[in-house]
Short mmCIF file of C-alpha atoms and ligand atoms in Angstrom, two decimals:
data_model
loop_
_atom_site.label_atom_id
_atom_site.label_comp_id
_atom_site.label_asym_id
_atom_site.label_seq_id
_atom_site.Cartn_x
_atom_site.Cartn_y
_atom_site.Cartn_z
CA MET A 1 187.07 95.67 -45.41
CA ALA A 2 190.60 93.90 -45.80
CA LEU A 3 190.76 92.43 -42.67
CA HIS A 4 187.47 90.79 -43.08
CA ARG A 5 188.58 89.43 -46.60
CA ALA A 6 191.75 87.90 -44.88
CA GLY A 7 189.25 86.07 -42.12
CA LYS A 8 190.63 88.26 -39.63
CA PHE A 9 187.15 89.21 -37.95
CA GLU A 10 187.97 90.45 -35.06
CA GLU A 11 189.95 93.40 -36.31
CA ALA A 12 187.55 93.89 -39.15
CA GLU A 13 184.68 94.22 -36.65
CA ALA A 14 186.86 96.88 -34.60
CA GLY A 15 187.50 98.58 -38.15
CA TYR A 16 183.96 98.65 -39.17
CA ARG A 17 182.47 99.83 -36.10
CA ASP A 18 185.18 102.65 -35.82
CA CYS A 19 183.74 103.83 -39.12
CA LYS A 20 180.19 103.12 -37.68
CA ARG A 21 180.93 105.71 -35.10
CA SER A 22 182.57 108.08 -37.84
CA GLY A 23 179.49 108.13 -39.16
CA ILE A 24 180.10 105.98 -42.42
CA ASP A 25 178.08 103.65 -43.64
CA VAL A 26 179.14 100.12 -43.02
CA ALA A 27 175.84 98.00 -42.34
CA ILE A 28 176.01 95.56 -45.34
CA PRO A 29 179.76 94.20 -44.85
CA LEU A 30 179.70 94.63 -40.79
CA SER A 31 176.14 92.72 -41.03
CA ALA A 32 177.54 90.07 -43.54
CA LEU A 33 180.65 89.62 -40.84
CA LEU A 34 178.16 89.07 -37.97
CA LEU A 35 176.00 86.38 -40.54
CA GLN A 36 179.67 84.76 -41.54
CA GLN A 37 179.56 84.51 -37.50
CA GLY A 38 176.23 83.26 -37.10
CA ARG A 39 175.32 86.05 -35.41
CA ASN A 40 172.07 86.91 -36.46
CA ALA A 41 170.13 88.78 -33.74
CA GLU A 42 173.21 91.33 -34.08
CA ALA A 43 172.95 91.54 -38.09
CA ILE A 44 169.36 92.40 -37.79
CA ILE A 45 170.08 95.00 -35.59
CA GLU A 46 172.22 96.47 -38.20
CA LEU A 47 170.23 95.54 -41.06
CA GLU A 48 166.45 96.64 -39.90
CA PRO A 49 166.77 100.39 -40.00
CA VAL A 50 168.79 100.16 -43.43
CA ALA A 51 165.86 98.13 -45.04
CA ALA A 52 162.96 100.44 -43.31
CA ALA A 53 165.10 103.94 -44.44
CA GLN A 54 166.33 102.30 -48.22
CA PRO A 55 163.43 99.57 -49.39
CA GLU A 56 165.45 99.66 -52.81
CA ASN A 57 168.66 98.36 -51.04
CA PHE A 58 169.20 95.08 -52.36
CA SER A 59 171.83 93.78 -49.97
CA ALA A 60 170.21 94.71 -46.83
CA ALA A 61 166.85 92.76 -48.32
CA VAL A 62 168.66 89.72 -48.84
CA ASN A 63 171.11 89.61 -45.85
CA LEU A 64 168.20 90.80 -43.34
CA SER A 65 166.08 87.70 -44.95
CA ILE A 66 168.99 85.35 -44.49
CA ALA A 67 169.21 86.88 -40.96
CA LEU A 68 165.67 86.82 -40.11
CA ARG A 69 165.12 83.04 -41.44
CA GLN A 70 168.31 81.81 -39.38
CA GLN A 71 166.40 83.48 -36.43
CA GLY A 72 163.55 81.49 -36.66
CA GLU A 73 161.07 84.37 -37.94
CA ALA A 74 160.20 82.80 -41.47
CA GLU A 75 157.22 84.87 -42.25
CA ARG A 76 159.27 88.30 -42.32
CA ALA A 77 162.35 86.54 -44.29
CA LEU A 78 160.16 85.76 -46.86
CA ASP A 79 158.38 89.46 -47.43
CA HIS A 80 162.16 91.16 -47.41
CA ALA A 81 163.35 88.09 -49.88
CA ARG A 82 160.62 88.72 -52.23
CA ARG A 83 161.24 92.40 -52.04
CA ALA A 84 165.09 91.24 -53.02
CA CYS A 85 163.65 89.00 -55.93
CA ALA A 86 161.05 92.06 -57.30
CA LEU A 87 164.26 94.51 -56.98
CA ARG A 88 166.24 92.23 -59.18
CA PRO A 89 164.57 89.36 -60.45
CA GLY A 90 166.44 86.11 -61.22
CA ASP A 91 169.28 86.73 -58.86
CA ALA A 92 170.83 83.84 -57.84
CA SER A 93 171.23 85.12 -54.12
CA ALA A 94 167.76 86.61 -53.98
CA CYS A 95 166.09 83.63 -55.06
CA ASN A 96 167.98 81.61 -52.59
CA ALA A 97 167.04 83.52 -49.49
CA ARG A 98 163.35 83.47 -50.83
CA GLY A 99 163.28 79.59 -51.71
CA LEU A 100 165.12 78.76 -48.43
CA ALA A 101 162.78 81.15 -46.51
CA ALA A 102 159.95 79.36 -48.24
CA LEU A 103 161.00 75.90 -47.39
CA ALA A 104 161.17 77.35 -43.64
CA MET A 105 157.03 78.03 -43.98
CA GLU A 106 156.75 74.66 -45.84
CA GLY A 107 155.96 76.91 -48.76
CA ASN A 108 157.38 74.03 -51.10
CA GLU A 109 156.11 75.21 -54.04
CA GLU A 110 157.22 78.87 -54.01
CA ALA A 111 160.54 77.49 -53.12
CA LEU A 112 160.33 75.45 -56.17
CA ALA A 113 160.05 78.07 -58.18
CA ALA A 114 162.41 80.41 -56.64
CA PHE A 115 165.26 77.72 -57.00
CA ASP A 116 164.39 77.18 -60.48
CA ALA A 117 164.36 80.79 -61.11
CA GLY A 118 167.93 81.19 -59.23
CA LEU A 119 169.42 78.44 -61.73
CA LYS A 120 168.41 79.85 -64.62
CA SER A 121 170.34 82.82 -64.13
CA ALA A 122 173.23 80.57 -62.16
CA PRO A 123 173.14 76.93 -63.82
CA GLY A 124 174.47 74.47 -62.52
CA ASN A 125 174.94 76.46 -58.88
CA VAL A 126 175.24 73.85 -56.41
CA PRO A 127 173.39 75.19 -53.27
CA LEU A 128 170.72 76.21 -55.33
CA GLU A 129 170.40 72.71 -57.05
CA LEU A 130 170.69 71.34 -53.25
CA HIS A 131 167.94 73.31 -51.63
CA ARG A 132 165.53 72.54 -55.03
CA ALA A 133 166.24 69.01 -54.49
CA LYS A 134 164.99 69.26 -50.67
CA ALA A 135 161.68 71.39 -52.32
CA LEU A 136 161.34 68.08 -54.61
CA ARG A 137 161.20 66.14 -51.53
CA ASN A 138 159.15 67.83 -49.42
CA LEU A 139 156.76 68.03 -52.30
CA GLY A 140 156.47 64.36 -52.23
CA ARG A 141 158.14 64.00 -55.95
CA LEU A 142 160.53 61.38 -54.62
CA ARG A 143 161.81 60.42 -57.81
CA ASP A 144 162.61 63.95 -59.13
CA ALA A 145 164.45 64.51 -55.60
CA LEU A 146 166.49 61.55 -56.13
CA ALA A 147 167.71 62.09 -59.75
CA ALA A 148 168.57 65.68 -58.52
CA PHE A 149 170.42 64.44 -55.45
CA GLU A 150 172.24 62.30 -57.38
CA ARG A 151 173.38 64.69 -59.79
CA ILE A 152 174.87 66.77 -57.29
CA VAL A 153 176.93 63.85 -55.43
CA LYS A 154 178.24 63.31 -58.45
CA VAL A 155 179.59 66.93 -59.36
CA ALA A 156 180.26 68.13 -55.42
CA PRO A 157 181.27 64.46 -54.04
CA GLY A 158 182.59 65.69 -50.39
CA MET A 159 178.97 67.42 -49.70
CA LEU A 160 178.16 65.68 -46.38
CA GLU A 161 174.42 66.99 -47.06
CA ALA A 162 173.68 66.09 -50.09
CA TRP A 163 174.75 62.24 -49.47
CA ARG A 164 172.83 62.62 -46.38
CA ASP A 165 169.41 63.93 -48.02
CA LEU A 166 170.19 60.97 -50.94
CA GLY A 167 170.16 58.54 -48.50
CA VAL A 168 166.60 59.36 -46.89
CA VAL A 169 165.02 59.53 -50.34
CA GLN A 170 166.47 56.33 -51.20
CA ALA A 171 165.30 54.92 -47.98
CA ARG A 172 161.74 56.20 -48.44
CA LEU A 173 161.62 54.66 -51.67
CA GLY A 174 162.57 51.67 -50.10
CA MET A 175 166.18 51.43 -52.01
CA VAL A 176 167.92 49.78 -49.13
CA GLY A 177 170.69 48.88 -50.57
CA PRO A 178 171.71 52.28 -52.21
CA ALA A 179 170.54 53.81 -49.22
CA LEU A 180 173.32 52.40 -46.97
CA ALA A 181 175.88 53.12 -49.80
CA SER A 182 175.27 56.77 -49.33
CA ALA A 183 174.82 56.52 -45.23
CA THR A 184 178.42 54.88 -45.97
CA GLN A 185 179.62 57.98 -48.22
CA ALA A 186 178.51 60.13 -45.60
CA ARG A 187 180.07 58.34 -42.44
CA LYS A 188 183.55 58.65 -44.43
CA LEU A 189 182.99 62.00 -44.38
CA ALA A 190 181.75 63.09 -41.12
CA PRO A 191 183.40 59.75 -39.14
CA ASP A 192 182.56 61.11 -35.54
CA ASP A 193 179.55 62.93 -36.47
CA SER A 194 176.75 61.05 -33.89
CA GLU A 195 173.96 61.88 -36.52
CA VAL A 196 175.57 60.34 -39.21
CA LEU A 197 176.56 57.65 -37.49
CA LEU A 198 172.97 56.98 -36.75
CA GLU A 199 171.78 57.22 -40.03
CA TYR A 200 174.27 54.50 -40.75
CA ALA A 201 173.25 52.21 -38.04
CA VAL A 202 169.27 52.82 -39.28
CA ALA A 203 170.40 51.93 -42.72
CA LEU A 204 172.54 48.97 -41.50
CA LEU A 205 168.89 47.87 -39.35
CA ARG A 206 167.04 48.33 -42.87
CA SER A 207 169.37 45.97 -44.73
CA GLY A 208 169.22 43.46 -42.06
CA ARG A 209 172.56 43.63 -40.51
CA THR A 210 171.56 43.93 -37.21
CA ALA A 211 174.84 42.94 -34.69
CA GLU A 212 176.72 45.42 -36.98
CA ALA A 213 174.30 48.32 -36.53
CA GLU A 214 174.97 48.28 -32.30
CA GLN A 215 178.22 49.65 -31.99
CA PHE A 216 177.24 52.64 -34.48
CA LEU A 217 174.18 52.89 -32.20
CA GLU A 218 176.22 52.78 -28.98
CA ARG A 219 178.56 55.79 -30.57
CA GLY A 220 175.97 57.55 -32.07
CA GLY A 221 174.23 57.69 -28.62
CA GLY A 222 171.10 56.77 -29.97
CA ASN A 223 167.53 58.05 -29.90
CA GLY A 224 164.45 56.30 -28.83
CA GLY A 225 163.45 55.73 -32.44
CA VAL A 226 166.72 53.94 -33.35
CA TRP A 227 166.83 51.92 -30.43
CA LEU A 228 162.95 50.66 -31.28
CA MET A 229 164.07 49.99 -34.84
CA PHE A 230 167.05 47.60 -33.17
CA GLY A 231 164.54 46.00 -30.87
CA GLN A 232 162.52 45.27 -33.46
CA ALA A 233 165.07 43.79 -35.59
CA LEU A 234 166.29 41.57 -32.88
CA LEU A 235 162.71 40.32 -32.28
CA ARG A 236 162.66 39.24 -35.83
CA GLU A 237 165.40 37.23 -35.61
CA GLY A 238 164.12 35.69 -31.98
CA ASN A 239 166.45 37.39 -29.45
CA VAL A 240 163.51 38.26 -26.79
CA GLN A 241 166.04 39.27 -24.22
CA GLY A 242 168.01 41.57 -26.57
CA ALA A 243 164.75 43.12 -27.73
CA HIS A 244 163.56 43.61 -24.35
CA LYS A 245 166.84 45.66 -23.36
CA ALA A 246 166.94 47.44 -26.65
CA ILE A 247 162.89 48.44 -26.29
CA GLU A 248 163.70 49.60 -22.64
CA ARG A 249 166.43 51.74 -23.64
CA ALA A 250 163.87 53.61 -26.13
CA TYR A 251 161.37 54.14 -23.43
CA ALA A 252 164.06 55.48 -21.18
CA LEU A 253 165.08 57.70 -23.92
CA GLU A 254 161.71 58.68 -25.21
CA PRO A 255 158.86 57.67 -22.83
CA GLY A 256 156.13 59.88 -24.28
CA SER A 257 156.51 58.46 -28.08
CA PRO A 258 153.22 56.38 -28.72
CA HIS A 259 155.82 53.99 -31.20
CA VAL A 260 157.52 53.22 -28.23
CA GLN A 261 154.57 52.86 -25.71
CA HIS A 262 152.98 50.39 -28.75
CA PHE A 263 156.06 48.22 -29.04
CA ARG A 264 156.61 47.96 -24.96
CA ALA A 265 153.34 47.06 -24.46
CA ALA A 266 153.46 44.31 -27.39
CA LEU A 267 156.69 42.77 -25.68
CA SER A 268 154.98 42.95 -21.98
CA GLY A 269 151.95 41.24 -23.24
CA GLU A 270 149.71 44.25 -22.28
CA LEU A 271 146.57 45.73 -24.80
CA PRO A 272 146.68 49.16 -24.73
CA GLU A 273 143.80 50.57 -24.25
CA GLY A 274 141.61 52.84 -26.58
CA ILE A 275 142.93 53.35 -30.12
CA GLU A 276 146.60 54.56 -30.23
CA SER A 277 145.65 57.44 -32.99
CA ASP A 278 149.60 58.84 -32.64
CA TYR A 279 151.24 55.79 -33.42
CA ILE A 280 149.03 54.99 -36.51
CA ARG A 281 149.21 58.60 -37.71
CA GLY A 282 152.99 58.80 -37.60
CA LEU A 283 153.16 55.13 -38.89
CA PHE A 284 151.57 55.64 -41.62
CA ASP A 285 152.41 59.20 -42.41
CA ASP A 286 156.18 57.64 -42.62
CA PHE A 287 154.97 54.66 -44.98
CA ALA A 288 153.07 56.48 -47.72
CA ASP A 289 155.44 56.98 -49.98
CA ARG A 290 156.09 53.18 -50.09
CA PHE A 291 153.05 51.62 -48.79
CA GLU A 292 151.70 50.33 -52.63
CA SER A 293 155.17 49.24 -53.47
CA THR A 294 156.18 47.39 -49.96
CA LEU A 295 152.69 45.85 -49.56
CA VAL A 296 151.67 44.74 -52.62
CA ASN A 297 154.61 44.21 -54.82
CA SER A 298 156.70 42.96 -52.05
CA LEU A 299 154.45 41.37 -49.29
CA GLY A 300 151.76 40.12 -51.89
CA TYR A 301 149.03 41.75 -50.16
CA GLY A 302 145.89 41.21 -51.87
CA VAL A 303 142.49 41.98 -49.86
CA PRO A 304 141.71 45.14 -52.11
CA ASN A 305 141.93 42.54 -54.96
CA ARG A 306 140.05 39.68 -53.08
CA LEU A 307 137.23 41.59 -51.05
CA PRO A 308 134.92 42.21 -54.29
CA VAL A 309 135.07 38.75 -55.21
CA PHE A 310 133.91 37.75 -51.58
CA LEU A 311 131.14 39.83 -51.56
CA ALA A 312 130.06 38.76 -55.59
CA GLU A 313 130.25 35.51 -54.11
CA GLN A 314 128.23 36.07 -51.15
CA GLY A 315 125.69 37.95 -53.28
CA VAL A 316 126.14 41.22 -52.35
CA GLU A 317 126.66 43.41 -55.28
CA ALA A 318 123.52 45.92 -54.91
CA PHE A 319 125.49 48.73 -53.38
CA THR A 320 125.80 52.48 -54.07
CA ASP A 321 127.25 54.39 -51.27
CA ILE A 322 130.28 52.84 -49.87
CA LEU A 323 132.25 53.94 -46.77
CA ASP A 324 135.91 52.76 -46.62
CA LEU A 325 137.29 52.91 -43.35
CA GLY A 326 140.96 52.91 -42.84
CA CYS A 327 141.10 53.78 -46.56
CA GLY A 328 144.99 54.42 -47.06
CA THR A 329 145.96 55.29 -50.25
CA GLY A 330 142.71 53.82 -51.94
CA LEU A 331 143.43 50.53 -53.07
CA MET A 332 140.15 49.27 -52.26
CA GLY A 333 138.24 52.32 -53.39
CA VAL A 334 140.13 51.50 -57.14
CA GLU A 335 138.68 48.17 -56.72
CA LEU A 336 135.01 49.25 -55.74
CA ALA A 337 134.74 52.09 -58.18
CA GLY A 338 132.42 52.14 -61.29
CA GLY A 339 128.95 51.70 -62.06
CA GLY A 340 127.78 54.80 -60.44
CA ARG A 341 128.98 53.70 -56.92
CA ARG A 342 129.79 56.64 -54.82
CA ILE A 343 132.90 56.14 -52.30
CA ASP A 344 133.90 58.15 -49.38
CA GLY A 345 137.12 57.18 -47.42
CA VAL A 346 138.19 57.84 -43.87
CA ASP A 347 142.14 57.66 -42.61
CA LEU A 348 144.25 59.42 -39.74
CA SER A 349 146.83 59.93 -42.22
CA GLU A 350 147.05 62.72 -44.00
CA ARG A 351 149.73 61.50 -46.44
CA MET A 352 147.98 58.15 -47.17
CA LEU A 353 144.99 60.28 -47.86
CA ALA A 354 146.94 62.33 -50.29
CA VAL A 355 147.90 59.17 -52.66
CA ALA A 356 144.06 57.92 -52.40
CA ARG A 357 142.97 61.59 -53.69
CA GLU A 358 144.96 61.28 -56.85
CA LYS A 359 142.88 58.40 -57.47
CA LYS A 360 140.20 60.18 -58.13
CA VAL A 361 137.87 57.62 -56.83
CA TYR A 362 136.36 58.94 -53.58
CA ARG A 363 133.56 61.34 -53.26
CA ASP A 364 134.79 62.72 -49.81
CA LEU A 365 137.97 61.62 -48.24
CA HIS A 366 137.87 62.85 -44.17
CA ALA A 367 141.29 63.18 -42.29
CA ALA A 368 139.74 61.10 -38.96
CA GLU A 369 139.85 58.48 -36.27
CA VAL A 370 137.40 55.75 -37.67
CA LEU A 371 135.56 55.29 -34.32
CA ALA A 372 135.14 59.17 -33.71
CA PHE A 373 134.20 59.61 -37.51
CA LEU A 374 131.48 56.98 -37.33
CA GLN A 375 130.00 58.10 -34.27
CA ALA A 376 130.12 61.85 -35.32
CA THR A 377 128.50 61.47 -38.68
CA GLN A 378 124.86 61.32 -39.36
CA GLN A 379 125.10 60.02 -43.16
CA GLN A 380 124.52 56.53 -44.32
CA TRP A 381 125.94 53.68 -46.56
CA ASP A 382 125.12 50.85 -48.06
CA LEU A 383 128.30 49.06 -47.52
CA ILE A 384 131.14 49.52 -45.19
CA VAL A 385 134.40 48.59 -45.88
CA ALA A 386 137.65 48.02 -43.65
CA ALA A 387 140.53 46.54 -45.20
CA ASP A 388 143.88 45.94 -43.19
CA VAL A 389 142.40 48.38 -40.63
CA PHE A 390 141.75 46.14 -37.76
CA VAL A 391 144.97 44.94 -37.27
CA TYR A 392 145.67 48.39 -36.07
CA ILE A 393 142.65 48.17 -33.44
CA GLY A 394 142.75 46.03 -30.42
CA ALA A 395 138.96 46.90 -29.63
CA LEU A 396 136.25 46.22 -31.73
CA LYS A 397 132.91 46.30 -30.07
CA SER A 398 132.38 50.25 -30.45
CA ILE A 399 133.26 50.10 -33.81
CA PHE A 400 131.04 47.35 -34.55
CA ALA A 401 127.88 49.30 -33.08
CA ALA A 402 129.10 52.40 -34.46
CA ALA A 403 129.13 50.91 -38.28
CA TRP A 404 125.93 49.24 -37.65
CA GLN A 405 124.13 52.74 -36.78
CA ARG A 406 126.12 53.71 -39.90
CA LEU A 407 124.57 51.42 -42.33
CA ARG A 408 121.27 51.59 -44.20
CA PRO A 409 118.89 48.87 -42.99
CA GLY A 410 119.85 46.20 -45.07
CA GLY A 411 123.50 47.16 -45.82
CA HIS A 412 126.59 45.31 -45.41
CA PHE A 413 129.98 45.71 -43.24
CA VAL A 414 132.91 43.75 -44.80
CA PHE A 415 136.63 43.52 -42.95
CA SER A 416 139.43 41.87 -43.07
CA ILE A 417 141.32 40.72 -39.73
CA GLU A 418 144.35 38.92 -39.14
CA ARG A 419 143.51 35.65 -37.18
CA SER A 420 144.17 34.55 -33.69
CA ASP A 421 143.66 31.20 -33.35
CA GLY A 422 144.17 31.36 -29.21
CA ALA A 423 143.38 34.67 -27.61
CA GLU A 424 140.45 36.60 -28.67
CA THR A 425 142.84 39.57 -29.11
CA GLN A 426 146.29 39.24 -29.57
CA LEU A 427 149.08 41.81 -29.84
CA VAL A 428 152.28 40.59 -32.29
CA ALA A 429 155.54 41.75 -30.60
CA GLU A 430 157.47 41.29 -33.95
CA THR A 431 154.91 43.06 -35.94
CA GLY A 432 152.79 44.96 -33.89
CA ARG A 433 149.96 44.40 -35.65
CA TYR A 434 146.42 43.00 -33.72
CA ARG A 435 145.20 39.50 -34.16
CA HIS A 436 141.83 38.88 -33.77
CA GLN A 437 139.76 35.30 -33.21
CA PRO A 438 136.66 34.91 -35.71
CA GLN A 439 134.76 33.32 -33.44
CA ALA A 440 135.04 36.14 -30.86
CA LEU A 441 134.22 39.02 -33.40
CA CYS A 442 130.94 37.17 -34.52
CA ALA A 443 129.84 36.81 -31.33
CA ALA A 444 130.47 40.66 -30.94
CA LEU A 445 128.85 41.35 -34.64
CA GLU A 446 125.87 39.58 -33.15
CA GLU A 447 125.95 41.54 -29.92
CA ALA A 448 125.91 44.64 -31.99
CA GLY A 449 123.03 43.59 -34.06
CA PHE A 450 124.61 42.21 -37.06
CA ILE A 451 122.83 39.06 -38.67
CA GLY A 452 124.29 36.66 -41.64
CA ILE A 453 127.71 36.83 -40.47
CA ARG A 454 130.21 35.15 -42.79
CA GLN A 455 133.81 34.27 -42.66
CA GLU A 456 136.31 33.37 -45.70
CA ASP A 457 139.46 32.33 -44.52
CA ILE A 458 142.34 33.85 -46.73
CA VAL A 459 146.25 34.52 -46.62
CA ILE A 460 146.41 38.20 -45.60
CA ARG A 461 149.96 38.60 -46.97
CA LYS A 462 153.44 37.54 -46.34
CA GLU A 463 155.69 38.37 -43.32
CA SER A 464 159.37 37.70 -43.74
CA GLY A 465 158.42 35.02 -46.75
CA HIS A 466 155.47 33.37 -44.40
CA PRO A 467 151.96 33.47 -45.27
CA VAL A 468 149.95 35.57 -42.56
CA ALA A 469 146.74 33.70 -42.04
CA GLY A 470 143.76 35.98 -42.16
CA SER A 471 139.76 35.83 -42.30
CA LEU A 472 137.44 38.30 -44.29
CA MET A 473 134.02 38.84 -42.58
CA LEU A 474 131.09 40.23 -43.56
CA ALA A 475 127.84 41.00 -41.88
CA GLN A 476 124.43 42.66 -42.46
CA ARG A 477 122.58 45.09 -40.88
CA PRO A 478 119.00 43.52 -40.89
CA LEU A 479 116.21 45.30 -43.15
CA ARG A 480 114.08 45.80 -39.71
CA LEU A 481 114.46 45.36 -36.49
CA ALA A 482 113.44 41.70 -35.08
C1 LIG B 501 147.47 48.66 -43.93
S1 LIG B 501 146.81 50.28 -44.27
C2 LIG B 501 145.18 49.43 -44.96
C3 LIG B 501 144.97 50.39 -46.03
C4 LIG B 501 143.68 50.20 -47.48
N1 LIG B 501 142.55 49.74 -46.54
C5 LIG B 501 144.20 49.25 -48.14
O1 LIG B 501 143.42 47.91 -48.08
O2 LIG B 501 144.97 49.07 -49.05
C6 LIG B 501 145.40 50.58 -42.90
C7 LIG B 501 145.04 51.74 -43.09
O3 LIG B 501 144.32 52.27 -41.61
C8 LIG B 501 144.54 53.63 -41.39
N2 LIG B 501 143.94 53.28 -39.92
C9 LIG B 501 144.48 52.24 -39.00
N3 LIG B 501 143.77 52.65 -37.93
C10 LIG B 501 143.05 53.39 -38.19
C11 LIG B 501 141.94 54.47 -37.18
N4 LIG B 501 141.97 54.28 -36.04
N5 LIG B 501 141.33 55.72 -37.97
C12 LIG B 501 141.50 55.81 -39.12
N6 LIG B 501 142.48 55.06 -39.89
C13 LIG B 501 143.27 53.78 -39.28
C14 LIG B 501 146.14 53.66 -41.45
O4 LIG B 501 146.28 54.77 -41.21
C15 LIG B 501 146.35 52.97 -42.69
O5 LIG B 501 146.11 54.17 -43.82
#
């Protein structure tokens, strides 16, 4: 044990193994030594018989939990950590082991409770604080996580992991400048770590410092997502050739990424066939936390406000059952709620739906793709709405046909588009969004059986400070078939 404490691991291990052969129980210090060296599988072999024979052995339970979790066996790790917590309630090491095992299984509530309990007996314990902050972040409590990570970097300014986590939370909250400052601190602490360099490059890209980002991308080795981001930034600056190169590089690294495929198609001018569900889900799962602050506050997105006024102006006010296609975080639901209306929502992104659920204006919320949902349900509504959704879908004809079926006779279909004044459908490389030509949509709506088609041209939102031209379109399913 003296050798072990002195860091002479090899000699200490030989000594422990001699003891073991002589029948001396050294399972706990030997497993601790193995754990220190990352030899988790061997630690498990030492600890399992002890934990089975002595279920009251606290150290065996804690160490076994740590070894199992690091071996990827989170469920069994959690069982042993719970047992350790029952043996010594509030013990910091047991609480930490339980919290970490729960985190590994996405049991974020249990993890948070465990870290809180540990901090009661060991206030200010930095690892517990750090893990607690991660649980808060995973639970989507980003403001609380931000405050927690900020506290940690104050007391432990040399803790790389905390700076990196802080930067991630700041970025998710749209705090571009502070996220870059955190990434800068992380880079100072680990100037050669490729992941840290990549995170720094991303923070530079988000701050609009595209040219500076390239060298850190190269040094960090890059990955598909980051090269794509770089390509998009170049496109925004009008450097189409550079963007091509960057996106091809992204494609070489991650040919299966739906995000990369989408922008590659946009640049090449080819329209992707079908609905790109994986791309959309990924995009909005990632965007959910800052969707409303970005779109409404920074980009002046106004469709949810404008659309009910448009309906009223067109004399469409008598509707009770509403289906909100691509409901997102529920901005449209809030505007349409009240007066006994029942609103159902559909969206591909679970995280957007989670925000919508909190608004408590929807009757049912479905995690589904719009077309698949319309084609599978037998339900009918008086009004079907799609606000800023068809900017993510190229081919709309099948959706129009399905929406017609799901409207009660006399019911209305209203949606917004970004307007193309050229081709029927355009995929804009800078934004990755589709533009549709209203005349072509009118023809498609008529073909689907709609009548009374009306259109109002509006500014959908701003893009890089410039207004984006769009239209609201309204159509009606006839009361009876002609
Ligand atoms: C820009 S947001 C608009 C959200 C909301 N309608 C509003 O006006 O605030 C677009 C939403 O449509 C969803 N979406 C896009 N295409 C979809 C599809 N094919 N099926 C289901 N949801 C889709 C996205 O997940 C995202 O939440």
